[in-house]
mmCIF file of C-alpha atoms in Angstrom:
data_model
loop_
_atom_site.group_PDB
_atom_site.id
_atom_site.type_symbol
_atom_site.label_atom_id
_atom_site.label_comp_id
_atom_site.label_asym_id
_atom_site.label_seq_id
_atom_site.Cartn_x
_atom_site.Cartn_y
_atom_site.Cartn_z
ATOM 1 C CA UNK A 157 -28.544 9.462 -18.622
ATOM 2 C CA UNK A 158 -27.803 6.879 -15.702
ATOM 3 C CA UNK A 159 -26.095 4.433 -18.612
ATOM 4 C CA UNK A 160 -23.897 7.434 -19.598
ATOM 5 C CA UNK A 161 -23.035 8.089 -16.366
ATOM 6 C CA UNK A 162 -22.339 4.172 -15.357
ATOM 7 C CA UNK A 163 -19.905 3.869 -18.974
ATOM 8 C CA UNK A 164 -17.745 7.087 -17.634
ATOM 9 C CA UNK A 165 -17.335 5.988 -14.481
ATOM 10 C CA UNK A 166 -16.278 2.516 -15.952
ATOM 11 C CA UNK A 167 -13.753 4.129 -17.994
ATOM 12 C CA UNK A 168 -12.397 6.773 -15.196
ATOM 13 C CA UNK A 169 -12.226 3.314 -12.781
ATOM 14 C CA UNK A 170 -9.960 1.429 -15.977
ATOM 15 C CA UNK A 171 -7.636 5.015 -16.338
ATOM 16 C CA UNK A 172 -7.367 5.341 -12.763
ATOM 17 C CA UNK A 173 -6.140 1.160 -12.606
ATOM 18 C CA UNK A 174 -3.921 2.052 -15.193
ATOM 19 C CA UNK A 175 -2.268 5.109 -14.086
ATOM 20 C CA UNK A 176 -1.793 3.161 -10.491
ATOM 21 C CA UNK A 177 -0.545 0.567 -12.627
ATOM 22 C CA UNK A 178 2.029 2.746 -14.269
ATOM 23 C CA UNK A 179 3.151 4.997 -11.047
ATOM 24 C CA UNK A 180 3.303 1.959 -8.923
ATOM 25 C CA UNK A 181 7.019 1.965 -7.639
ATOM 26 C CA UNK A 182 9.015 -1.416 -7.836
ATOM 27 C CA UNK A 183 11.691 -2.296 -5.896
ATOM 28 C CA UNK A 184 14.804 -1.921 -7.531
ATOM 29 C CA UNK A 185 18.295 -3.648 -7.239
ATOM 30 C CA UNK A 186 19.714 -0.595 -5.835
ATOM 31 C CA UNK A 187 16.609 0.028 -3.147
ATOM 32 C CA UNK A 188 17.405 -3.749 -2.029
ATOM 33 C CA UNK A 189 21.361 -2.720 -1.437
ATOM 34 C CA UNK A 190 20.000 -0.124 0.737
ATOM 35 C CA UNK A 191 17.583 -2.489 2.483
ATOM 36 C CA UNK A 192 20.775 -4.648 2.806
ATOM 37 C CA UNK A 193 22.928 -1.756 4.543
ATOM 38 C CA UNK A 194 20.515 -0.748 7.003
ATOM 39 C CA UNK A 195 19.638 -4.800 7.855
ATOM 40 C CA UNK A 196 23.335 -5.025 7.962
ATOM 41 C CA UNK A 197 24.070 -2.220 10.974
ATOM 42 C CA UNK A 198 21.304 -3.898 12.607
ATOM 43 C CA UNK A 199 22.408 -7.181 12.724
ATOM 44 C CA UNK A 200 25.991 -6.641 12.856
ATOM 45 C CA UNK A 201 25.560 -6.120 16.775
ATOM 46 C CA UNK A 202 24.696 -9.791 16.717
ATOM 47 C CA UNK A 203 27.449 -10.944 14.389
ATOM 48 C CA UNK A 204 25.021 -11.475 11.362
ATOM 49 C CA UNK A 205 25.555 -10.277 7.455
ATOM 50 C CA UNK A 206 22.354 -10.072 5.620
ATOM 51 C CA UNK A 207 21.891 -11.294 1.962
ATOM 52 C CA UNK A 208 19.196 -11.000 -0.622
ATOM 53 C CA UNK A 209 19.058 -13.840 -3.162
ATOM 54 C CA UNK A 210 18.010 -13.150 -6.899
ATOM 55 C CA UNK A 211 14.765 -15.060 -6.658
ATOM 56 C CA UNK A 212 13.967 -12.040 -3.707
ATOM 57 C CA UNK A 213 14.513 -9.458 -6.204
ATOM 58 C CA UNK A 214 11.991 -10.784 -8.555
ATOM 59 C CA UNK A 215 9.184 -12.234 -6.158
ATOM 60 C CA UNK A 216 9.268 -8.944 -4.449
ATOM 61 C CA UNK A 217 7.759 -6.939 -7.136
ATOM 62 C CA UNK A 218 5.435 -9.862 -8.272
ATOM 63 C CA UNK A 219 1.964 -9.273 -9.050
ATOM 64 C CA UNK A 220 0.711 -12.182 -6.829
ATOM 65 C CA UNK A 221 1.230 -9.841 -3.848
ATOM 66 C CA UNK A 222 -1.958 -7.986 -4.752
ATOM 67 C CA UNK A 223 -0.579 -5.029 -3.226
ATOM 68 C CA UNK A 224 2.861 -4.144 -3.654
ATOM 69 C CA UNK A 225 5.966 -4.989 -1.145
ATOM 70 C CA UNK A 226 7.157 -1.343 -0.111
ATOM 71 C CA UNK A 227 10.373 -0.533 0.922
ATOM 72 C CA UNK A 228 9.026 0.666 4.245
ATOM 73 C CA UNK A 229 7.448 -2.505 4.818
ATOM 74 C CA UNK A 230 11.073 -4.425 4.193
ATOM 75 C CA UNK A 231 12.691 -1.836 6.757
ATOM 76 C CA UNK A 232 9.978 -2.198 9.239
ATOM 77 C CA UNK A 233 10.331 -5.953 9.084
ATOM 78 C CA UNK A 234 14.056 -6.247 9.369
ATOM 79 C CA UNK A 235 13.872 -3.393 12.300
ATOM 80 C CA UNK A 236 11.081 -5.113 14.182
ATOM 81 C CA UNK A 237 12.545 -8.882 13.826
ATOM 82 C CA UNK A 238 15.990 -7.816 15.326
ATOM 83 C CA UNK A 239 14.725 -6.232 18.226
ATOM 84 C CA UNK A 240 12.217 -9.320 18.600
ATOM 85 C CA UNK A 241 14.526 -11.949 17.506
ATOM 86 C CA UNK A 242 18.153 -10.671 16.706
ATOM 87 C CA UNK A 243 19.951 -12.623 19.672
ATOM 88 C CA UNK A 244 17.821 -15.772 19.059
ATOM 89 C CA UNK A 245 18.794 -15.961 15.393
ATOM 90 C CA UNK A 246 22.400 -15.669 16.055
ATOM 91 C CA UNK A 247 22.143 -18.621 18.555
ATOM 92 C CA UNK A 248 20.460 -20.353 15.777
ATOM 93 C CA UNK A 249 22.255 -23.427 14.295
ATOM 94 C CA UNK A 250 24.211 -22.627 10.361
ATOM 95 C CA UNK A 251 21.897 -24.483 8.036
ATOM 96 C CA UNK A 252 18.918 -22.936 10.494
ATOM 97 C CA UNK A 253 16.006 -21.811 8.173
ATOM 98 C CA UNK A 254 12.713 -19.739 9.316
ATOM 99 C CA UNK A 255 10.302 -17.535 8.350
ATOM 100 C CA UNK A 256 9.455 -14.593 9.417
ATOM 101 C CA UNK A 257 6.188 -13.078 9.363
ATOM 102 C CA UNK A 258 4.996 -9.593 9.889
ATOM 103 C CA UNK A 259 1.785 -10.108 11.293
ATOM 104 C CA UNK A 260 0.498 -6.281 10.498
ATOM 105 C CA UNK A 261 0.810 -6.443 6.769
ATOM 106 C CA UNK A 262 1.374 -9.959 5.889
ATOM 107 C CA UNK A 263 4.672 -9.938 4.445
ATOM 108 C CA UNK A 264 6.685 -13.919 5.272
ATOM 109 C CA UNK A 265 10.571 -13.536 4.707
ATOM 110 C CA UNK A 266 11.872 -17.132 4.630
ATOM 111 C CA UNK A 267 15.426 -17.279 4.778
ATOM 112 C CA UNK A 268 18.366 -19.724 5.965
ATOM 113 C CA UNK A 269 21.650 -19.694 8.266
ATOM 114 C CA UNK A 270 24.787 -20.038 6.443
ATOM 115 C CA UNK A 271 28.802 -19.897 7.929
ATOM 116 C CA UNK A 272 30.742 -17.940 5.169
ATOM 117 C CA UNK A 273 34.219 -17.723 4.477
ATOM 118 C CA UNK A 274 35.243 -15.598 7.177
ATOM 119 C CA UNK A 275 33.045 -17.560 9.897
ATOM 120 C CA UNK A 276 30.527 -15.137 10.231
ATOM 121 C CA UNK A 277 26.591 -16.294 10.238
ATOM 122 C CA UNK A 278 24.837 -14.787 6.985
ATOM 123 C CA UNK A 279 20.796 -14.478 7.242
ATOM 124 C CA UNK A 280 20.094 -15.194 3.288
ATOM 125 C CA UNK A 281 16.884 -13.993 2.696
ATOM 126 C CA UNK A 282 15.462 -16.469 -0.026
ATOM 127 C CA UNK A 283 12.317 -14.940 -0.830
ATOM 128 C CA UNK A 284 9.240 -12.669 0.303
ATOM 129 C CA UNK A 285 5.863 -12.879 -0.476
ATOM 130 C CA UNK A 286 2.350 -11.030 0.892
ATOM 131 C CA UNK A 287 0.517 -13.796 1.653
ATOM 132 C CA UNK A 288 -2.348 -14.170 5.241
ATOM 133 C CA UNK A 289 -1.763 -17.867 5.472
ATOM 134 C CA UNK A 290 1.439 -18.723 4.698
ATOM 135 C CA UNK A 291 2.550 -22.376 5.404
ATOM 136 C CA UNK A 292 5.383 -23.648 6.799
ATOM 137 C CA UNK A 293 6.980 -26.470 8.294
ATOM 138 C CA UNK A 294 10.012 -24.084 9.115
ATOM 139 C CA UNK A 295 9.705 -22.196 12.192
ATOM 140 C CA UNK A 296 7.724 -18.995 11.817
ATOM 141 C CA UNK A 297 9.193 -16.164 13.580
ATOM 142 C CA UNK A 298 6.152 -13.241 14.103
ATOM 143 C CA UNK A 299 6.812 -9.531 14.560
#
């Protein structure tokens, strides 16, 4: 009776990894040009344009996350670091590159200065990754 009852639960535990497998929502193109909007009022008070490279796209909904970058997560970081660090960024240097690092849920956001056309600073946010121990020689910027 006990092995019966240890093979079911083995098999509910692989349907339920499964069917989390299968609902779990990734980020889409379209979610990360809404992430980019909001980060964009933000910042604009500080004169800064906020871009997503491809490779962010991708490493966002990797697997080696463990658990999954939300949406929420990428709005509370961009909301937390500009009211922690939006005037310090702007008086950062073009070229400037950081990371920042939610300390709650371990997200790092590396991502570089550039001048664009139009002379306005552009935060290009190069990649994100869930990760406790992320190393850097970059400056780490914590929220």
């Amino acid at each position: 009776m006990e092995e019966r009852y240890c093979l079911l639960k083995n098999l509910i535990q692989k349907k339920m990894k499964r069917f989390k497998e299968y609902i779990s929502e990734e980020i889409t193109k379209n979610d990360l040009n809404q992430i980019e909007k909001y980060a964009d009022k933000l910042f604009a008070a500080v004169g800064i344009d906020v871009e997503f490279t491809r490779h962010f796209l991708d490493r966002v909904n990797d697997e080696r996350n463990k658990k999954p970058i939300n949406t929420a997560e990428l709005i509370r970081l961009f909301r937390l670091t500009f009211k922690k660090y939006g005037k310090k960024i702007a008086k950062m240097n073009p070229d400037a590159e950081a990371v920042i690092h939610d300390m709650e849920t371990d997200v790092n956001m590396p991502f570089v200065l550039n001048l664009d056309r139009n002379g306005m600073l552009d935060l290009v946010a190069k990649t994100v990754m869930r990760k406790k121990d992320f190393k850097t020689r970059n400056q780490k910027l914590e929220v």
